[in-house]
Every structure is written in structure tokens, then in C-alpha cells.
Amino acid sequence: MITQLAVNDIIRKQCEFFKTGKCKDITFRIEQLKTLKKAIIEHQSVIINALKADLNKPEFEAYATELWVVKEIDYAIKHIKSWTLPKKAPIGIEQFPGFGRIYAEPLGVILIIGTWNYPFQLIIAPLVGAIAAGNCAILKPSEIASHTSSVVADIIQKYFNPAYIAVLEGSAETSQQLLAEKFDHIFFTGSIEIGKIVMEAAAKQLIPVTLELGGKSPCIVDTDINIEYTARRITWGKFINAGQTCVAPDYLLVNKNIKQNLVDSIEKCIYNFYGEQPNTSPDYARIINQKHFYRLVKFLQNGVIIIGGDINPDDCYIAPTLIDHVSLADPVMQNEIFGPILPIVEYNDLSEAIAIINERPKPLALYLFSQNKNLQKRVLQETTSGGVCINDCVIQLGVLSLPFGGVGDSGIGSYHGKASFDIFSHYKSVLHKSLWLDSKLRYAPYEGKLQLLKRIIGL
Ligand code: NAD
């Protein structure tokens, strides 16, 4: 285990490097982003092998959901000049002569703690924002995806000065050692439970936090849909990475009149995607470890399994599974599933579905499959969630102009694209005044000035 002294030393070096002002330079930031992209391009196969070893992640999924992060880098390189330009702020006539500007400035040294389900992307995407905004960063990947953690450490060490970007590998203890130190911002991805620990530690030192957490993301399915496309998109969104996706549809809220059709179509899709025996499919991932495997297996005791249900503990395999007749009080409906198990709850009227959602903590994502515009409007107005995707799922994460994050229990703050630059920047307001004119209105003696002041205020 790394000593507290060593942790302290890395942070001190990063603070010193930050003070040199080097990482504020826009050309430097662009160069570093290009270096990061180069590092990823040159290590594609190593990253893919690590993801395979950790999660049996299919190569296609690795490109689509992890190496996809190079899109973030390109986007940041393309926009960094406009993001860093001081923004004009209109000021009142009473400030004449003068003008207002808002300057984006870096925060300093950032701590990024990642989790294991998208172990590469979830540590690199926030790093892109930290670099673009001109910060130094320490990364703590998840020890649970140990192969990817060590690849991230190797790559970063090879291409970056540790006084600028460093990786500290390790378990919860390493996290806690880091949390005992002073940072300028902490970016955490993981569970609600650990999110609370992170926020508590940060509060002690008044460190701002971004918490990318989880929860149960509902998926409402109305009757006004294209059943084939709907089933295909839900099957993909639920079973990609074997359901270990923070924004996977956690449970279905299905209109009773379409339920059987939907179940039949999802069954066909599972067959088309993964064949008769998904355990032999090269395109189906595995549960990260035995602990999570047995956590998920317990959910199989709820309701009635209508599709799948096969398991293999030796291989951490759980087949794509649909469970019907669950009660809202069952553990599978009380906890985030985070695995390839999809419970179905039917409703007669949309109000019932909305009530179920609103009785629970605010979700990270909410999905609605319906072509009915009024119904879409109702769901948007009557529910709250980190984000919403209508007539698709999970794919919204790839849209860099849409900030991604939770609300309430599902998280604090959002990132991706410009939002990543924003969370790692301080927007400094500056009023520039001139010394060539000095109205005496604000100065004492005030006699005879009140009427003019009232007119300026509008009273
Ligand atoms: P976790 O919360 O247990 O671990 C995440 C990180 O926290 C790891 O790096 C780990 O080392 C560290 N950690 C663990 N215990 C700690 C402690 N006591 N003190 C300090 N640090 C500690 O991860 P998990 O529960 O396995 O992750 C799954 C959760 O993450 C799910 O809820 C999922 O929805 C959520 N998630 C959210 C997003 C998002 O972008 N919102 C993405 C992926 C996963």
C-alpha cells in the first residue's frame, strides 16, 4: 500500500507544478489532449485485452463505450479556444465607463475516483475535462477492474509527468488516503453509499464535489410504439456490458395491453443478439466478480423468471433474464440491479407508472417509449431525473452537447463536452472600470441625490 507520505508528496508536486502556470497555457492543454489521444490510439489492443480480462467485454462494446472517449478529446480540442475566451457580461449604465467579463480559470489539483463497469472511460472522460480546463489531476481507478486499472496507470505514467497527471492504484484504503488530503475538486463515480463517504470527507475541507452515482432508472413502455425497434433498443441498452451500466433500464413499466407483445419481441431480440445459449456468445460480457454475481443471483428469487435465469458461478455468467410478477416491495425493485436482470411491472394508466417513479429516489435516467406527444409532455412535466431519453436508451450518453449527471440521490453535477470543462473551471467575474470619469452620485454627502438614485433603481 502506498504511504500517506507518498500521497502527500505527489499532491505537493502537483500543487507546485500548477503554480508555475504551465497548465493554464491553451497550447499546452491542447498538446496534452493530443498526447492523451495518441496514448489511447497506441494502446488500443492493451486496453481491449484488459477490458476482456476484467469483464469479458466484447471488443465491439469496448470501442463503442470505452475507446469512444477519444470523441470527448476531439470535442475538447475543437472547442477549447472558444470555451476559454472571456465572456462578455452586460453591465448597467450606472457602471459607465466600464465593462464586465467572465474568465474561466482552472481550479488546481483534481482528484478523480473511478468505478469498474466502464473502468477506462469513466476515468479518462473526466480527465479530458480536467486537462481542457487547465488543471493537474490524480486518478484513482477502481481496483475491482484490476487489469484496466493497471493499464491506465501504465499509460498515464508513460506519457505524462506525474507532477501534472498521476495515477494511484489501490483499494478503498487508497481512496481514503487521498480523501484525507486537500484537493481543489473531487470527481467521484460510484455508488450512493460511497458517494456519501466522499462528500463527507470533502466537506471537512470544503472541497467541491461532483458525484456521478446510480439508482434505478425506469423504462416506461406505452402502446404507441414500433414494437420491433423498441424491443431491440431495450434489449441492447439492458444487456450491453451484461447490464452493468449505470443508465441501463433498471426495470420496465409496461402498459398492460402491450406487455405480452413486448416480452415476445425482447425474447426474439435476445435470441438474435446472443443465440440460443448466450454463455457461448462472444458478444456477451460477464459479471465483474463473485461478490456481484451472488448479489445478483439473490434477485432471481423474486417474481417469476419468464426468460433466461441460467447462471454459472465459475464463469460469473448470468443469462439475459426477464422477471415478471414482481412486487414493488421485492429486493429487485428496492435496489439498483446493475446486472442482466429486467423486472417487469405493468400499468393500466400512465398515472400509475408516474406514481411509482415519483415514490422513489430521483433516477439517473428515465426512458419513455411512446410516439404520443402528449404523453411525452406529461412524463417530462410530471417526473424528474438526471436525464431523459425518449424512444431509445443509454445512447444519450454519447451526445456531447447533453450534460450527463444525476439529480438528488443519483448525483451532483454533470459532465461530458462543455459541461466537463465547466465543472473543472472557476468562472471569475471581473468588472473592468475606467479612470477617466468618476460620477459623484454614490458618494456622501447624499443630499439632493436620492431622487436620481430612485429613478435609476426604478422605484
Ligand atoms: P464503489 O462505489 O464501491 O467504488 C467506486 C470507487 O470508490 C472505487 O474506486 C473504490 O475504490 C472507491 N471506494 C470504495 N469504498 C470506498 C470507501 N469506503 N471510501 C472511499 N472510497 C471507496 O463502486 P460500485 O458500487 O461497485 O459501483 C457501482 C455504482 O456506480 C452503481 O450504483 C452505478 O450506478 C454507479 N455508477 C455510476 C455512473 C455514473 O456515471 N453516474 C457510472 C458507473 C457506475
Tab-separated table of C-alpha atoms in Angstrom, residues 4-454:
chain	number	residue	atom	x	y	z
A	4	GLN	CA	0.421	8.772	3.257
A	5	LEU	CA	3.785	10.482	2.832
A	6	ALA	CA	3.970	9.376	-0.799
A	7	VAL	CA	0.389	10.545	-1.426
A	8	ASN	CA	1.263	13.856	0.149
A	9	ASP	CA	4.393	14.148	-1.958
A	10	ILE	CA	2.541	13.661	-5.268
A	11	ILE	CA	-0.062	16.260	-4.314
A	12	ARG	CA	2.636	18.731	-3.250
A	13	LYS	CA	4.458	18.268	-6.570
A	14	GLN	CA	1.213	18.801	-8.489
A	15	CYS	CA	0.463	21.957	-6.484
A	16	GLU	CA	3.938	23.269	-7.317
A	17	PHE	CA	3.512	22.401	-10.989
A	18	PHE	CA	0.123	24.090	-11.073
A	19	LYS	CA	1.625	27.235	-9.576
A	20	THR	CA	4.099	27.501	-12.469
A	21	GLY	CA	1.059	28.393	-14.610
A	22	LYS	CA	2.164	25.946	-17.306
A	23	CYS	CA	-1.092	24.005	-17.474
A	24	LYS	CA	-3.050	27.253	-17.890
A	25	ASP	CA	-1.488	27.759	-21.296
A	26	ILE	CA	-4.006	26.834	-24.004
A	27	THR	CA	-1.353	25.450	-26.358
A	28	PHE	CA	-0.090	23.221	-23.539
A	29	ARG	CA	-3.625	21.957	-22.820
A	30	ILE	CA	-4.191	21.122	-26.499
A	31	GLU	CA	-0.833	19.329	-26.670
A	32	GLN	CA	-1.709	17.249	-23.591
A	33	LEU	CA	-5.110	16.326	-25.023
A	34	LYS	CA	-3.411	15.241	-28.236
A	35	THR	CA	-0.908	13.213	-26.196
A	36	LEU	CA	-3.782	11.515	-24.381
A	37	LYS	CA	-5.414	10.635	-27.683
A	38	LYS	CA	-2.114	9.320	-29.052
A	39	ALA	CA	-1.618	7.208	-25.913
A	40	ILE	CA	-5.061	5.656	-26.357
A	41	ILE	CA	-4.578	5.019	-30.066
A	42	GLU	CA	-1.217	3.365	-29.444
A	43	HIS	CA	-2.606	1.159	-26.660
A	44	GLN	CA	-5.952	0.137	-28.152
A	45	SER	CA	-5.241	-3.578	-28.033
A	46	VAL	CA	-3.822	-3.454	-24.485
A	47	ILE	CA	-6.924	-1.609	-23.279
A	48	ILE	CA	-9.237	-4.029	-25.066
A	49	ASN	CA	-7.431	-7.033	-23.596
A	50	ALA	CA	-7.668	-5.569	-20.099
A	51	LEU	CA	-11.418	-4.960	-20.507
A	52	LYS	CA	-11.787	-8.509	-21.767
A	53	ALA	CA	-9.908	-9.835	-18.728
A	54	ASP	CA	-11.972	-7.754	-16.293
A	55	LEU	CA	-15.463	-8.065	-17.740
A	56	ASN	CA	-15.183	-10.322	-20.788
A	57	LYS	CA	-16.115	-7.095	-22.568
A	58	PRO	CA	-16.622	-7.766	-26.287
A	59	GLU	CA	-14.243	-5.791	-28.498
A	60	PHE	CA	-17.152	-4.019	-30.218
A	61	GLU	CA	-18.550	-2.853	-26.869
A	62	ALA	CA	-15.065	-1.774	-25.790
A	63	TYR	CA	-14.827	0.513	-28.825
A	64	ALA	CA	-18.438	1.708	-28.610
A	65	THR	CA	-18.424	2.539	-24.909
A	66	GLU	CA	-14.834	2.908	-23.694
A	67	LEU	CA	-12.477	3.913	-26.526
A	68	TRP	CA	-15.318	6.138	-27.653
A	69	VAL	CA	-13.776	8.571	-25.153
A	70	VAL	CA	-11.462	9.842	-27.922
A	71	LYS	CA	-14.587	11.644	-29.190
A	72	GLU	CA	-14.521	13.632	-25.935
A	73	ILE	CA	-10.892	14.511	-26.593
A	74	ASP	CA	-11.588	15.644	-30.166
A	75	TYR	CA	-14.563	17.687	-28.987
A	76	ALA	CA	-12.481	19.403	-26.293
A	77	ILE	CA	-9.642	20.159	-28.738
A	78	LYS	CA	-12.127	21.605	-31.221
A	79	HIS	CA	-13.875	23.870	-28.711
A	80	ILE	CA	-11.218	24.741	-26.137
A	81	LYS	CA	-10.388	28.116	-27.674
A	82	SER	CA	-13.984	29.302	-27.553
A	83	TRP	CA	-14.521	27.828	-24.063
A	84	THR	CA	-11.532	29.713	-22.674
A	85	LEU	CA	-12.361	33.057	-24.250
A	86	PRO	CA	-13.502	35.599	-21.655
A	87	LYS	CA	-17.272	36.007	-21.973
A	88	LYS	CA	-18.802	39.467	-22.213
A	89	ALA	CA	-21.253	40.293	-19.414
A	90	PRO	CA	-23.665	43.198	-19.964
A	91	ILE	CA	-23.476	45.890	-17.281
A	92	GLY	CA	-25.812	48.772	-16.383
A	93	ILE	CA	-25.430	52.392	-17.424
A	94	GLU	CA	-24.516	53.229	-13.817
A	95	GLN	CA	-21.200	51.402	-14.333
A	96	PHE	CA	-20.241	53.616	-17.264
A	97	PRO	CA	-17.411	53.790	-18.239
A	98	GLY	CA	-16.600	50.129	-17.813
A	99	PHE	CA	-17.326	46.590	-18.991
A	100	GLY	CA	-17.887	43.139	-17.493
A	101	ARG	CA	-16.070	39.933	-18.356
A	102	ILE	CA	-16.241	36.352	-17.057
A	103	TYR	CA	-12.955	34.454	-17.120
A	104	ALA	CA	-12.779	30.661	-16.922
A	105	GLU	CA	-9.835	29.734	-14.735
A	106	PRO	CA	-8.604	26.295	-13.661
A	107	LEU	CA	-9.276	25.087	-10.127
A	108	GLY	CA	-5.904	23.458	-9.362
A	109	VAL	CA	-5.375	19.811	-8.435
A	110	ILE	CA	-8.280	17.465	-9.131
A	111	LEU	CA	-8.948	14.025	-7.672
A	112	ILE	CA	-10.830	11.628	-9.969
A	113	ILE	CA	-12.091	8.363	-8.427
A	114	GLY	CA	-13.475	5.809	-10.857
A	115	THR	CA	-15.548	2.664	-10.755
A	116	TRP	CA	-15.278	-0.679	-12.524
A	117	ASN	CA	-18.143	-1.095	-15.011
A	118	TYR	CA	-16.676	1.199	-17.700
A	119	PRO	CA	-13.291	1.313	-15.992
A	120	PHE	CA	-11.409	3.057	-18.770
A	121	GLN	CA	-13.938	5.589	-19.999
A	122	LEU	CA	-15.154	6.632	-16.550
A	123	ILE	CA	-11.659	7.707	-15.505
A	124	ILE	CA	-10.499	9.181	-18.826
A	125	ALA	CA	-13.638	11.211	-19.709
A	126	PRO	CA	-13.417	13.397	-16.579
A	127	LEU	CA	-9.646	13.654	-17.100
A	128	VAL	CA	-10.330	15.220	-20.522
A	129	GLY	CA	-12.375	17.940	-18.804
A	130	ALA	CA	-9.706	18.451	-16.137
A	131	ILE	CA	-6.960	18.880	-18.765
A	132	ALA	CA	-9.088	21.099	-21.010
A	133	ALA	CA	-9.868	23.365	-18.072
A	134	GLY	CA	-6.131	23.635	-17.233
A	135	ASN	CA	-5.820	21.526	-14.080
A	136	CYS	CA	-3.471	18.888	-12.687
A	137	ALA	CA	-5.085	15.551	-11.802
A	138	ILE	CA	-4.664	12.443	-9.692
A	139	LEU	CA	-6.593	9.410	-10.886
A	140	LYS	CA	-7.732	6.531	-8.667
A	141	PRO	CA	-9.174	3.803	-10.918
A	142	SER	CA	-11.286	1.022	-9.455
A	143	GLU	CA	-9.287	-1.855	-8.002
A	144	ILE	CA	-12.169	-4.188	-8.908
A	145	ALA	CA	-11.358	-3.878	-12.637
A	146	SER	CA	-7.715	-4.551	-11.787
A	147	HIS	CA	-6.432	-5.209	-15.329
A	148	THR	CA	-7.801	-1.946	-16.654
A	149	SER	CA	-6.598	-0.101	-13.564
A	150	SER	CA	-3.038	-1.230	-14.214
A	151	VAL	CA	-3.256	-0.376	-17.938
A	152	VAL	CA	-4.488	3.143	-17.072
A	153	ALA	CA	-1.571	3.507	-14.632
A	154	ASP	CA	0.973	2.297	-17.228
A	155	ILE	CA	-0.303	4.546	-19.995
A	156	ILE	CA	-0.510	7.690	-17.882
A	157	GLN	CA	2.928	7.081	-16.379
A	158	LYS	CA	4.412	6.598	-19.841
A	159	TYR	CA	3.032	9.770	-21.386
A	160	PHE	CA	2.626	12.279	-18.549
A	161	ASN	CA	4.771	13.907	-15.912
A	162	PRO	CA	3.374	12.730	-12.516
A	163	ALA	CA	3.682	16.311	-11.281
A	164	TYR	CA	0.935	17.009	-13.834
A	165	ILE	CA	-1.139	13.803	-14.093
A	166	ALA	CA	-0.605	10.785	-11.849
A	167	VAL	CA	-2.398	7.513	-11.171
A	168	LEU	CA	-2.609	5.989	-7.720
A	169	GLU	CA	-3.846	2.434	-7.895
A	170	GLY	CA	-5.410	0.756	-4.909
A	171	SER	CA	-8.499	-0.142	-2.973
A	172	ALA	CA	-10.832	1.769	-0.672
A	173	GLU	CA	-7.877	2.475	1.643
A	174	THR	CA	-6.033	4.306	-1.114
A	175	SER	CA	-9.215	6.284	-1.779
A	176	GLN	CA	-9.423	7.172	1.875
A	177	GLN	CA	-5.771	8.205	2.000
A	178	LEU	CA	-6.483	10.537	-0.896
A	179	LEU	CA	-9.681	11.812	0.686
A	180	ALA	CA	-7.708	12.843	3.758
A	181	GLU	CA	-5.817	15.356	1.598
A	182	LYS	CA	-6.767	18.766	0.290
A	183	PHE	CA	-7.822	18.945	-3.376
A	184	ASP	CA	-9.445	21.697	-5.382
A	185	HIS	CA	-12.220	19.411	-6.644
A	186	ILE	CA	-13.184	15.751	-6.273
A	187	PHE	CA	-14.889	13.934	-9.115
A	188	PHE	CA	-16.342	10.622	-7.978
A	189	THR	CA	-18.159	7.905	-9.927
A	190	GLY	CA	-19.653	5.008	-7.976
A	191	SER	CA	-22.341	4.012	-5.551
A	192	ILE	CA	-24.595	6.252	-3.486
A	193	GLU	CA	-23.171	4.701	-0.316
A	194	ILE	CA	-19.541	5.564	-1.129
A	195	GLY	CA	-20.644	8.888	-2.615
A	196	LYS	CA	-21.796	9.882	0.879
A	197	ILE	CA	-18.379	8.943	2.329
A	198	VAL	CA	-16.639	11.007	-0.346
A	199	MET	CA	-18.885	14.004	0.233
A	200	GLU	CA	-18.411	13.831	3.992
A	201	ALA	CA	-14.625	13.755	3.639
A	202	ALA	CA	-14.748	16.603	1.118
A	203	ALA	CA	-16.991	18.705	3.360
A	204	LYS	CA	-14.398	18.629	6.137
A	205	GLN	CA	-12.001	20.517	3.880
A	206	LEU	CA	-14.646	22.459	1.936
A	207	ILE	CA	-13.751	20.703	-1.305
A	208	PRO	CA	-16.381	20.919	-4.067
A	209	VAL	CA	-17.542	17.565	-5.405
A	210	THR	CA	-19.081	16.084	-8.493
A	211	LEU	CA	-20.830	12.818	-7.671
A	212	GLU	CA	-21.809	10.551	-10.550
A	213	LEU	CA	-23.939	7.969	-8.781
A	214	GLY	CA	-26.548	5.401	-9.696
A	215	GLY	CA	-30.023	4.243	-8.806
A	216	LYS	CA	-32.971	2.623	-10.513
A	217	SER	CA	-33.588	4.046	-13.990
A	218	PRO	CA	-37.164	3.251	-15.061
A	219	CYS	CA	-38.222	2.487	-18.618
A	220	ILE	CA	-41.853	3.243	-19.465
A	221	VAL	CA	-43.294	1.481	-22.488
A	222	ASP	CA	-46.571	2.793	-23.873
A	223	THR	CA	-48.720	1.180	-26.593
A	224	ASP	CA	-47.970	3.797	-29.264
A	225	ILE	CA	-44.618	2.361	-30.342
A	226	ASN	CA	-42.839	0.453	-33.057
A	227	ILE	CA	-42.599	-2.789	-31.125
A	228	GLU	CA	-39.665	-4.227	-33.047
A	229	TYR	CA	-37.434	-1.157	-32.630
A	230	THR	CA	-38.496	-0.670	-29.020
A	231	ALA	CA	-37.663	-4.250	-28.064
A	232	ARG	CA	-34.346	-4.124	-29.880
A	233	ARG	CA	-33.278	-0.887	-28.216
A	234	ILE	CA	-34.307	-2.042	-24.732
A	235	THR	CA	-32.547	-5.387	-25.179
A	236	TRP	CA	-29.385	-3.626	-26.279
A	237	GLY	CA	-29.498	-0.999	-23.505
A	238	LYS	CA	-30.191	-3.544	-20.793
A	239	PHE	CA	-27.795	-6.321	-21.736
A	240	ILE	CA	-24.804	-4.390	-23.064
A	241	ASN	CA	-21.932	-4.980	-20.601
A	242	ALA	CA	-24.200	-7.644	-19.038
A	243	GLY	CA	-26.429	-4.959	-17.570
A	244	GLN	CA	-23.595	-3.350	-15.594
A	245	THR	CA	-24.370	0.125	-16.856
A	246	CYS	CA	-25.368	2.970	-14.550
A	247	VAL	CA	-28.009	4.170	-17.031
A	248	ALA	CA	-29.269	0.740	-18.129
A	249	PRO	CA	-33.061	0.463	-17.966
A	250	ASP	CA	-33.349	-0.956	-14.452
A	251	TYR	CA	-36.982	-2.060	-14.678
A	252	LEU	CA	-39.809	-1.912	-17.213
A	253	LEU	CA	-43.077	-0.124	-16.584
A	254	VAL	CA	-45.200	-1.520	-19.369
A	255	ASN	CA	-48.712	-0.738	-20.473
A	256	LYS	CA	-50.710	-3.914	-19.809
A	257	ASN	CA	-52.076	-4.002	-23.373
A	258	ILE	CA	-48.645	-4.320	-24.958
A	259	LYS	CA	-46.837	-6.341	-22.315
A	260	GLN	CA	-47.027	-9.779	-23.906
A	261	ASN	CA	-46.024	-8.454	-27.339
A	262	LEU	CA	-43.072	-6.652	-25.814
A	263	VAL	CA	-41.919	-9.699	-23.858
A	264	ASP	CA	-42.137	-11.870	-27.001
A	265	SER	CA	-40.187	-9.305	-29.015
A	266	ILE	CA	-37.477	-8.945	-26.343
A	267	GLU	CA	-37.141	-12.738	-26.270
A	268	LYS	CA	-36.596	-12.740	-30.042
A	269	CYS	CA	-34.025	-9.955	-29.737
A	270	ILE	CA	-32.087	-11.818	-27.038
A	271	TYR	CA	-32.028	-14.850	-29.314
A	272	ASN	CA	-30.959	-12.751	-32.326
A	273	PHE	CA	-28.236	-10.933	-30.377
A	274	TYR	CA	-26.740	-13.758	-28.331
A	275	GLY	CA	-28.090	-17.014	-29.827
A	276	GLU	CA	-29.753	-19.945	-28.090
A	277	GLN	CA	-27.031	-20.080	-25.428
A	278	PRO	CA	-25.775	-16.602	-24.550
A	279	ASN	CA	-22.997	-18.211	-22.482
A	280	THR	CA	-21.329	-19.227	-25.744
A	281	SER	CA	-21.805	-15.845	-27.409
A	282	PRO	CA	-18.618	-13.796	-27.965
A	283	ASP	CA	-20.807	-10.708	-27.625
A	284	TYR	CA	-21.987	-11.122	-24.048
A	285	ALA	CA	-19.999	-9.830	-21.076
A	286	ARG	CA	-19.661	-11.366	-17.602
A	287	ILE	CA	-20.363	-10.122	-14.094
A	288	ILE	CA	-17.277	-8.406	-12.711
A	289	ASN	CA	-16.717	-10.735	-9.723
A	290	GLN	CA	-18.264	-13.361	-7.447
A	291	LYS	CA	-19.450	-10.783	-4.923
A	292	HIS	CA	-21.568	-9.004	-7.522
A	293	PHE	CA	-22.570	-12.336	-9.081
A	294	TYR	CA	-24.076	-13.607	-5.807
A	295	ARG	CA	-25.641	-10.200	-5.108
A	296	LEU	CA	-27.469	-10.538	-8.448
A	297	VAL	CA	-28.354	-14.207	-8.022
A	298	LYS	CA	-30.424	-13.286	-4.961
A	299	PHE	CA	-32.656	-11.127	-7.187
A	300	LEU	CA	-33.568	-14.246	-9.204
A	301	GLN	CA	-35.620	-15.414	-6.230
A	302	ASN	CA	-38.072	-12.525	-6.779
A	303	GLY	CA	-41.131	-12.871	-9.015
A	304	VAL	CA	-41.306	-15.412	-11.848
A	305	ILE	CA	-38.485	-15.823	-14.357
A	306	ILE	CA	-40.010	-15.761	-17.837
A	307	ILE	CA	-36.826	-15.533	-19.925
A	308	GLY	CA	-33.297	-16.653	-19.049
A	309	GLY	CA	-32.357	-17.281	-15.435
A	310	ASP	CA	-29.386	-19.558	-16.219
A	311	ILE	CA	-26.287	-18.980	-14.154
A	312	ASN	CA	-22.741	-20.282	-13.895
A	313	PRO	CA	-20.810	-19.185	-10.792
A	314	ASP	CA	-17.441	-20.413	-12.175
A	315	ASP	CA	-17.774	-18.032	-15.085
A	316	CYS	CA	-19.714	-15.236	-13.315
A	317	TYR	CA	-22.360	-15.781	-16.003
A	318	ILE	CA	-25.967	-14.729	-15.672
A	319	ALA	CA	-28.131	-15.101	-18.776
A	320	PRO	CA	-30.193	-12.158	-20.029
A	321	THR	CA	-33.197	-12.514	-17.740
A	322	LEU	CA	-36.725	-11.124	-17.560
A	323	ILE	CA	-38.736	-11.440	-14.360
A	324	ASP	CA	-42.493	-10.982	-14.236
A	325	HIS	CA	-44.919	-10.680	-11.311
A	326	VAL	CA	-42.521	-8.821	-9.055
A	327	SER	CA	-43.852	-6.873	-6.117
A	328	LEU	CA	-42.687	-3.318	-5.592
A	329	ALA	CA	-41.502	-4.411	-2.156
A	330	ASP	CA	-39.215	-7.148	-3.543
A	331	PRO	CA	-35.442	-6.538	-3.212
A	332	VAL	CA	-35.178	-6.481	-7.020
A	333	MET	CA	-37.484	-3.435	-7.020
A	334	GLN	CA	-35.924	-1.840	-3.944
A	335	ASN	CA	-32.259	-1.831	-5.042
A	336	GLU	CA	-30.372	-0.836	-8.166
A	337	ILE	CA	-29.920	-4.081	-10.128
A	338	PHE	CA	-26.751	-3.311	-12.110
A	339	GLY	CA	-26.810	-6.648	-13.906
A	340	PRO	CA	-28.659	-8.516	-16.687
A	341	ILE	CA	-31.966	-8.883	-14.854
A	342	LEU	CA	-35.008	-6.969	-16.044
A	343	PRO	CA	-38.129	-6.972	-13.871
A	344	ILE	CA	-41.453	-6.071	-15.451
A	345	VAL	CA	-44.159	-4.036	-13.760
A	346	GLU	CA	-47.375	-3.497	-15.688
A	347	TYR	CA	-49.660	-0.478	-15.534
A	348	ASN	CA	-53.165	0.301	-16.757
A	349	ASP	CA	-52.866	4.047	-16.790
A	350	LEU	CA	-49.772	6.224	-17.161
A	351	SER	CA	-50.539	7.901	-13.812
A	352	GLU	CA	-49.724	4.605	-12.063
A	353	ALA	CA	-46.305	4.460	-13.755
A	354	ILE	CA	-45.567	8.084	-12.885
A	355	ALA	CA	-46.611	7.487	-9.264
A	356	ILE	CA	-44.219	4.507	-8.980
A	357	ILE	CA	-41.341	6.632	-10.299
A	358	ASN	CA	-42.149	9.585	-8.052
A	359	GLU	CA	-42.342	7.436	-4.919
A	360	ARG	CA	-38.674	6.517	-5.373
A	361	PRO	CA	-35.410	8.485	-5.274
A	362	LYS	CA	-34.846	10.623	-8.365
A	363	PRO	CA	-33.368	8.381	-11.078
A	364	LEU	CA	-30.209	8.961	-13.087
A	365	ALA	CA	-32.008	8.271	-16.362
A	366	LEU	CA	-35.623	7.868	-17.341
A	367	TYR	CA	-36.763	6.222	-20.558
A	368	LEU	CA	-40.060	6.546	-22.327
A	369	PHE	CA	-41.053	4.621	-25.414
A	370	SER	CA	-44.054	6.345	-26.943
A	371	GLN	CA	-44.815	8.313	-30.082
A	372	ASN	CA	-47.655	10.101	-28.335
A	373	LYS	CA	-46.525	13.729	-27.929
A	374	ASN	CA	-48.983	14.487	-25.122
A	375	LEU	CA	-47.779	11.512	-23.178
A	376	GLN	CA	-44.159	12.533	-23.733
A	377	LYS	CA	-45.026	16.007	-22.432
A	378	ARG	CA	-46.754	14.568	-19.367
A	379	VAL	CA	-43.807	12.377	-18.420
A	380	LEU	CA	-41.366	15.257	-18.855
A	381	GLN	CA	-43.530	17.554	-16.733
A	382	GLU	CA	-44.538	15.142	-14.013
A	383	THR	CA	-41.229	13.384	-13.289
A	384	THR	CA	-37.680	14.425	-12.508
A	385	SER	CA	-34.461	12.568	-13.321
A	386	GLY	CA	-30.834	13.268	-14.226
A	387	GLY	CA	-31.749	12.929	-17.894
A	388	VAL	CA	-34.416	11.517	-20.178
A	389	CYS	CA	-34.222	9.644	-23.438
A	390	ILE	CA	-37.388	9.240	-25.455
A	391	ASN	CA	-37.727	6.209	-27.722
A	392	ASP	CA	-34.201	4.920	-27.084
A	393	CYS	CA	-31.959	4.148	-24.137
A	394	VAL	CA	-28.362	4.502	-22.929
A	395	ILE	CA	-27.321	6.081	-26.255
A	396	GLN	CA	-27.951	9.599	-24.887
A	397	LEU	CA	-24.580	9.382	-23.130
A	398	GLY	CA	-22.793	9.742	-26.451
A	399	VAL	CA	-24.320	13.156	-27.181
A	400	LEU	CA	-21.616	15.554	-26.058
A	401	SER	CA	-23.871	18.611	-26.142
A	402	LEU	CA	-26.105	16.997	-23.488
A	403	PRO	CA	-24.583	17.265	-19.990
A	404	PHE	CA	-24.730	13.935	-18.183
A	405	GLY	CA	-25.334	13.595	-14.456
A	406	GLY	CA	-27.845	12.848	-11.758
A	407	VAL	CA	-30.202	14.754	-9.514
A	408	GLY	CA	-30.971	14.082	-5.863
A	409	ASP	CA	-29.749	10.606	-4.901
A	410	SER	CA	-28.468	9.896	-8.407
A	411	GLY	CA	-25.756	12.524	-8.210
A	412	ILE	CA	-24.494	16.065	-8.048
A	413	GLY	CA	-23.189	17.894	-11.111
A	414	SER	CA	-22.901	16.806	-14.704
A	415	TYR	CA	-20.193	16.404	-17.329
A	416	HIS	CA	-19.375	15.473	-20.948
A	417	GLY	CA	-18.460	18.015	-23.621
A	418	LYS	CA	-18.536	21.623	-22.421
A	419	ALA	CA	-20.057	20.562	-19.078
A	420	SER	CA	-16.766	18.754	-18.278
A	421	PHE	CA	-14.847	21.964	-18.891
A	422	ASP	CA	-17.314	23.868	-16.696
A	423	ILE	CA	-17.071	21.625	-13.635
A	424	PHE	CA	-13.287	21.919	-13.540
A	425	SER	CA	-13.299	25.689	-14.078
A	426	HIS	CA	-13.975	28.606	-11.815
A	427	TYR	CA	-15.867	31.346	-13.602
A	428	LYS	CA	-14.259	34.507	-12.301
A	429	SER	CA	-16.390	37.641	-12.663
A	430	VAL	CA	-14.423	40.790	-13.367
A	431	LEU	CA	-15.685	44.330	-13.591
A	432	HIS	CA	-13.261	46.478	-15.562
A	433	LYS	CA	-13.661	50.177	-14.722
A	434	SER	CA	-12.015	53.160	-16.289
A	435	LEU	CA	-10.396	56.077	-14.511
A	436	TRP	CA	-11.303	58.782	-16.995
A	437	LEU	CA	-14.690	59.645	-15.446
A	438	ASP	CA	-15.966	59.481	-11.853
A	439	SER	CA	-19.624	60.215	-11.213
A	440	LYS	CA	-20.118	61.531	-7.669
A	441	LEU	CA	-23.637	60.127	-7.249
A	442	ARG	CA	-22.659	57.322	-4.825
A	443	TYR	CA	-20.521	59.474	-2.560
A	444	ALA	CA	-21.601	61.433	0.515
A	445	PRO	CA	-22.933	63.967	1.064
A	446	TYR	CA	-26.134	62.371	-0.307
A	447	GLU	CA	-28.255	65.476	-0.172
A	448	GLY	CA	-30.193	66.058	-3.400
A	449	LYS	CA	-29.168	62.694	-4.907
A	450	LEU	CA	-31.957	60.403	-3.663
A	451	GLN	CA	-34.469	61.180	-6.428
A	452	LEU	CA	-31.930	60.294	-9.130
A	453	LEU	CA	-30.976	57.061	-7.299
A	454	LYS	CA	-34.671	56.100	-7.049
